[in-house]
XYZ file of C-alpha atoms in Angstrom:
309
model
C 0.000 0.000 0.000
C 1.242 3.184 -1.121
C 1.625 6.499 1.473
C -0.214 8.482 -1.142
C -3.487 6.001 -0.966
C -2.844 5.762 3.118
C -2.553 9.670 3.343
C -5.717 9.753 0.978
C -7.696 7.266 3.483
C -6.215 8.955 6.566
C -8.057 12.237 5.285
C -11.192 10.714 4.591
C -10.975 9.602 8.531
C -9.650 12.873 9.693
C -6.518 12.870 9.255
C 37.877 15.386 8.577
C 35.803 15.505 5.590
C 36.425 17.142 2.174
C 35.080 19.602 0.680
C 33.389 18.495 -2.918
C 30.563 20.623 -3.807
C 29.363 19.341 -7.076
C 29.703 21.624 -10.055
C 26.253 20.964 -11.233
C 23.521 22.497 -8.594
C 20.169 23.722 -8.665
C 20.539 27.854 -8.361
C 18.718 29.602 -6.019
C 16.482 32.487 -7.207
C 17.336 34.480 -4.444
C 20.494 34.897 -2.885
C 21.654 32.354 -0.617
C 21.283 32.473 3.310
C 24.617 33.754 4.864
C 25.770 31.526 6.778
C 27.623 31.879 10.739
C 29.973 30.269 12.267
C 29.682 26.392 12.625
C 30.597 26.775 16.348
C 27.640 28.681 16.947
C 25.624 25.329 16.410
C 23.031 24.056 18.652
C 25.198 21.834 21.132
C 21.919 19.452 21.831
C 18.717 20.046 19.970
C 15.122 19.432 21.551
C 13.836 16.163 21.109
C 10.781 16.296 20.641
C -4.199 20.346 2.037
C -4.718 24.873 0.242
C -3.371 27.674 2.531
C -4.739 31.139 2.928
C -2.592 33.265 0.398
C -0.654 36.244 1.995
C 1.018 37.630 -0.888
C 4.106 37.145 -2.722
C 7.062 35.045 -1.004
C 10.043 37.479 0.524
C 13.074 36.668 -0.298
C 15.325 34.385 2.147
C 16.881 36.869 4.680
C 19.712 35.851 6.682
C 20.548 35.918 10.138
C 23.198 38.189 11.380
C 26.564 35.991 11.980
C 27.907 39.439 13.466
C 31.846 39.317 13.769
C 32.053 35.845 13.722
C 34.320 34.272 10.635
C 31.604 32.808 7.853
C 31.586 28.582 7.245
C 30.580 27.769 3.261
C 27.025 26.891 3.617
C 27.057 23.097 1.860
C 30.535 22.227 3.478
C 30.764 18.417 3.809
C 31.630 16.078 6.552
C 31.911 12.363 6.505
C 30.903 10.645 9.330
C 32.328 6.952 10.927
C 29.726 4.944 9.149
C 30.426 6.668 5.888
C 27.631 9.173 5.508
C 28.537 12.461 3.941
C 26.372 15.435 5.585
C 26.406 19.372 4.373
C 26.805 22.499 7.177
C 23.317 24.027 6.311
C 23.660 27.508 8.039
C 20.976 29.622 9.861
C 18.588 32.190 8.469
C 14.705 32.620 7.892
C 12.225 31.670 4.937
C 9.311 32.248 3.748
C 7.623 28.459 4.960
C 4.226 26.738 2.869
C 3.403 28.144 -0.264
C 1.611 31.375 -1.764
C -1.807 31.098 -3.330
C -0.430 31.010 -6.977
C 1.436 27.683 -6.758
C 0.107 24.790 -8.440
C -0.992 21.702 -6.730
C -1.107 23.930 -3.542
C -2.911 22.158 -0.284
C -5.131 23.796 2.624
C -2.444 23.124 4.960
C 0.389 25.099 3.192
C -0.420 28.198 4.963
C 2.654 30.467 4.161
C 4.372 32.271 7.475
C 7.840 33.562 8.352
C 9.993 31.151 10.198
C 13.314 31.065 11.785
C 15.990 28.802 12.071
C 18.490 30.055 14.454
C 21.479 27.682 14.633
C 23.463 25.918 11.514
C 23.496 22.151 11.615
C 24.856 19.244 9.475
C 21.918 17.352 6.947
C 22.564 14.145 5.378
C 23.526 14.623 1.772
C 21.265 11.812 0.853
C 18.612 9.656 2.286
C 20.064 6.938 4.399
C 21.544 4.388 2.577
C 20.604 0.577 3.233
C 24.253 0.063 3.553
C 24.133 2.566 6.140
C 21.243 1.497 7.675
C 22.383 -1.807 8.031
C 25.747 -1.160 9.575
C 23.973 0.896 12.201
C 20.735 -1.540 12.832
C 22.103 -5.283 11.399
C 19.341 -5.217 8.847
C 17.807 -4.468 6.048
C 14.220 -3.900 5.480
C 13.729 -2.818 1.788
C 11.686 -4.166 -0.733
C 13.767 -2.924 -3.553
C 17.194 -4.243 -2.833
C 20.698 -2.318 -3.211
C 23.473 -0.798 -0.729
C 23.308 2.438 -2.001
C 19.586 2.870 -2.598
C 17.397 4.254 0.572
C 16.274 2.088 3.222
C 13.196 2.161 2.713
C 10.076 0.454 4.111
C 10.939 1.562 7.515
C 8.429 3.270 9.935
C 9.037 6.425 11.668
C 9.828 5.062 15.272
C 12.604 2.731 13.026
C 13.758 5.771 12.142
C 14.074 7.459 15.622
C 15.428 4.363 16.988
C 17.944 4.780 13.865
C 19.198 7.741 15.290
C 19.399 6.758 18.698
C 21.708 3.722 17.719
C 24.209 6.193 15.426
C 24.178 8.762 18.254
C 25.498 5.641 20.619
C 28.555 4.748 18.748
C 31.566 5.165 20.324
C 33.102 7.558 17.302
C 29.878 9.456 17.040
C 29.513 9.907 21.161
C 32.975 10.611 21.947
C 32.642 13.852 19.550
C 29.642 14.742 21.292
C 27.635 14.255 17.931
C 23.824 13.899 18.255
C 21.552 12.681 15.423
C 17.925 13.008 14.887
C 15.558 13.134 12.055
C 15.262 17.073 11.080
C 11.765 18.938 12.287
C 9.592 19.552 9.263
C 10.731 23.253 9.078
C 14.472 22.508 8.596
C 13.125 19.945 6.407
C 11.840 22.341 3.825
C 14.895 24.837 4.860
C 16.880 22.876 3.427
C 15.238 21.758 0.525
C 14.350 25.499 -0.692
C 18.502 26.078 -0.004
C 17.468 29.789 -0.522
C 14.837 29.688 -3.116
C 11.075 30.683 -2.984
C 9.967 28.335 -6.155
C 7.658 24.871 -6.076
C 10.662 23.103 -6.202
C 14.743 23.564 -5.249
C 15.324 24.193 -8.661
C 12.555 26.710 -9.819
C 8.589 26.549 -10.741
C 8.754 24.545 -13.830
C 7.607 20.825 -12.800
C 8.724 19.433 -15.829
C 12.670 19.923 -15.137
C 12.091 17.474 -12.078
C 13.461 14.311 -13.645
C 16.905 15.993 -13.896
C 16.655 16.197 -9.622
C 14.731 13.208 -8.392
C 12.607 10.045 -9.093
C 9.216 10.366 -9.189
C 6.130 8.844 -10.856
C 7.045 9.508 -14.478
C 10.452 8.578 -14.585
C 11.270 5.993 -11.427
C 9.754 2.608 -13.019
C 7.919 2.437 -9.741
C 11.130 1.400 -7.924
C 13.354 3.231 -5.683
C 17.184 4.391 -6.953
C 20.506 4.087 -5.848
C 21.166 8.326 -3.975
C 22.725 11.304 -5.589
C 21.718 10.228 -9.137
C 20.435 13.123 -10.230
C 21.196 16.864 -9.472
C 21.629 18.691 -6.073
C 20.124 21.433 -4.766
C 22.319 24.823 -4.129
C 23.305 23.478 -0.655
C 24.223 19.987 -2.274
C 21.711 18.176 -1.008
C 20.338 15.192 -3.250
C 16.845 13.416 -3.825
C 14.826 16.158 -1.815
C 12.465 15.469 -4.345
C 11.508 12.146 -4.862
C 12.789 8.698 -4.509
C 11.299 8.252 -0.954
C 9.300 9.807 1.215
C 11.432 11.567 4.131
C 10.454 11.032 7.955
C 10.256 14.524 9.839
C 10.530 14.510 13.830
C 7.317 16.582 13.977
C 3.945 15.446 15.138
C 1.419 17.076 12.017
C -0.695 19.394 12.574
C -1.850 23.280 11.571
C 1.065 25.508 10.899
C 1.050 28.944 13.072
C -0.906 31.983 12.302
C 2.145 34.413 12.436
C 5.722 33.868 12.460
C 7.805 31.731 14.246
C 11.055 30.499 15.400
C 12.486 26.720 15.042
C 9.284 25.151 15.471
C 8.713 21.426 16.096
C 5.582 20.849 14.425
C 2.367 19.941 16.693
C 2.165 19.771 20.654
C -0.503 16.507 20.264
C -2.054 14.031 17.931
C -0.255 10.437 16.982
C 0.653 11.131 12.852
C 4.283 12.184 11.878
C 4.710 14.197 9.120
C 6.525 12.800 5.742
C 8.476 14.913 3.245
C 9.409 15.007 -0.271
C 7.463 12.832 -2.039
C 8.773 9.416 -3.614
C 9.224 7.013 -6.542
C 5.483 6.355 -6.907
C 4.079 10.603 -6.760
C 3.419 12.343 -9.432
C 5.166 16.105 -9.055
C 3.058 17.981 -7.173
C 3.637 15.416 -4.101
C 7.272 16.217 -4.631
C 6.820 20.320 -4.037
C 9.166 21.831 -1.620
C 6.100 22.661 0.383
C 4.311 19.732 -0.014
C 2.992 18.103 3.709
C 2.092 14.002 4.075
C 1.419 12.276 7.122
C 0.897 9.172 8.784
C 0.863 7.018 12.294
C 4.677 6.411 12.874
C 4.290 2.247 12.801
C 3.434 2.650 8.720
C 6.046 0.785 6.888
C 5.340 1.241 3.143
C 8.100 0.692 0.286
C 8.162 4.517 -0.201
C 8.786 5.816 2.723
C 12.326 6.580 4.137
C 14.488 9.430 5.877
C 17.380 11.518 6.195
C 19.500 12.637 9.608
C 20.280 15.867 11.130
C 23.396 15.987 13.443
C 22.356 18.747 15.963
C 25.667 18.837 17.888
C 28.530 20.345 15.473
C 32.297 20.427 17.075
């Protein structure tokens, strides 16, 4: 059973590394965010479908660094398991979508939000290679180390995390994983733009940046196939769907400043879209959710390290 058929029936019911920034990104169409120091991260993070229109989206301001030396937003690190993450660096956006995008849902209300501190995103979705080092198995349906684990629930996820977090190279550094909250989610995936997708408005340029419905042969692929984003971030579009820490639920009238989603209610919100969505699923903005035992052969996830030394 596909998320997109669960999500439809939930609503009828109510519900030291290197740096190698790829050559060929998706550009931003607004500047960048400016990024601040990478010792000014968060040292331990908290654990935790059509909007109302409100004009035109702002463009991406940063927040001050002040005197502090700059870090290359998209720097990479590689980790002891092998995963490759990218410094995303603090700033605000422009969150949800404005009334004129296509394939726009009621709960894409458009506000302001803030994400204070840089932190370190997976470059991909977690491998099955990497998910089996860290867990001893692999749950897939569509078989290959370097495709995403997939067919995982959200608590798999969490518990994911927890594991990486415990190994003696990640916890001597102090290093902390999690999955990212739905607002660094889509942070991240805009990587300074204000379009439907990382790479502009124009849904038919999304085969060249992810697997989805018209081009995936209804199977996951292996990561990083296809383009990155301007922070050099691959598949944020497509391939699988992405687990967010967040419980779902409205977004905030006004503004706000690194939210974590919902304070009640059981569903966990899902990002990105996957192999088996047509594009609109796959919008930067776009918002799924479901009860975090679902296991489905689209749905997968990315880490955020929330401790950077």
């Amino acid at each position: 059973m596909r998320v997109l058929l669960a999500v439809v029936l939930i609503g009828i019911a109510g519900c030291g590394g290197e740096d190698n920034s790829p050559d060929d990104v998706a550009a931003p169409s607004s500047p960048a965010v400016t990024p601040v120091k990478a010792e000014n991260a968060e040292a331990g993070a908290p654990k935790p479908q059509v909007a109302e229109p409100k004009g035109s989206v702002p463009s991406t301001k940063p927040v001050s660094p002040g005197s502090e030396p700059n870090v290359p937003a998209g720097m990479e690190v590689t980790n002891s398991i092998g995963m490759k993450l990218r410094l995303i660096p603090a700033g605000e956006f422009m969150m949800g979508s404005p009334g004129t995008e296509s394939d726009r849902e009621d709960d894409e209300t458009q506000h302001r939000v803030t994400i204070t501190k840089p932190f370190y995103l997976g470059e991909t979705e977690v491998t099955q290679e990497q998910y089996e080092k860290v867990m001893g198995t692999n749950p897939s349906e569509f078989k290959d180390p370097q495709n995403p684990v997939e067919t995982v629930s959200w608590d798999d996820a969490v518990e994911f995390c927890r594991k990486l977090s415990a190994m003696p190279a990640e916890k001597t550094k102090g290093y902390e994983y999690r999955l990212p909250t739905e607002a660094e989610w889509e942070y991240a995936c805009r990587s300074g733009t204000t379009t439907a997708y990382g790479f502009g408005d124009d849904a038919s340029r999304l085969g060249d940046y992810g697997w989805f419905e018209d081009n995936s042969g209804s199977k996951t692929h292996p990561v990083g196939e296809k383009k990155p984003n301007g922070w050099g971030l691959y598949d944020m579009h497509g391939n699988v769907y992405e687990w967010c820490q967040d419980r779902y639920g409205n977004y905030p009238s006004g503004s706000a400043t690194d939210p974590t989603g919902a304070t009640s209610g059981s569903d966990r919100v899902l990002r990105g879209g996957s192999w088996f969505n047509y594009a609109g699923y796959c919008r930067s903005a776009s918002r799924h959710w479901l009860t975090p035992v679902y296991r489905s052969d689209d749905l997968g996830f990315r880490v955020l390290r929330s401790s950077i030394k």
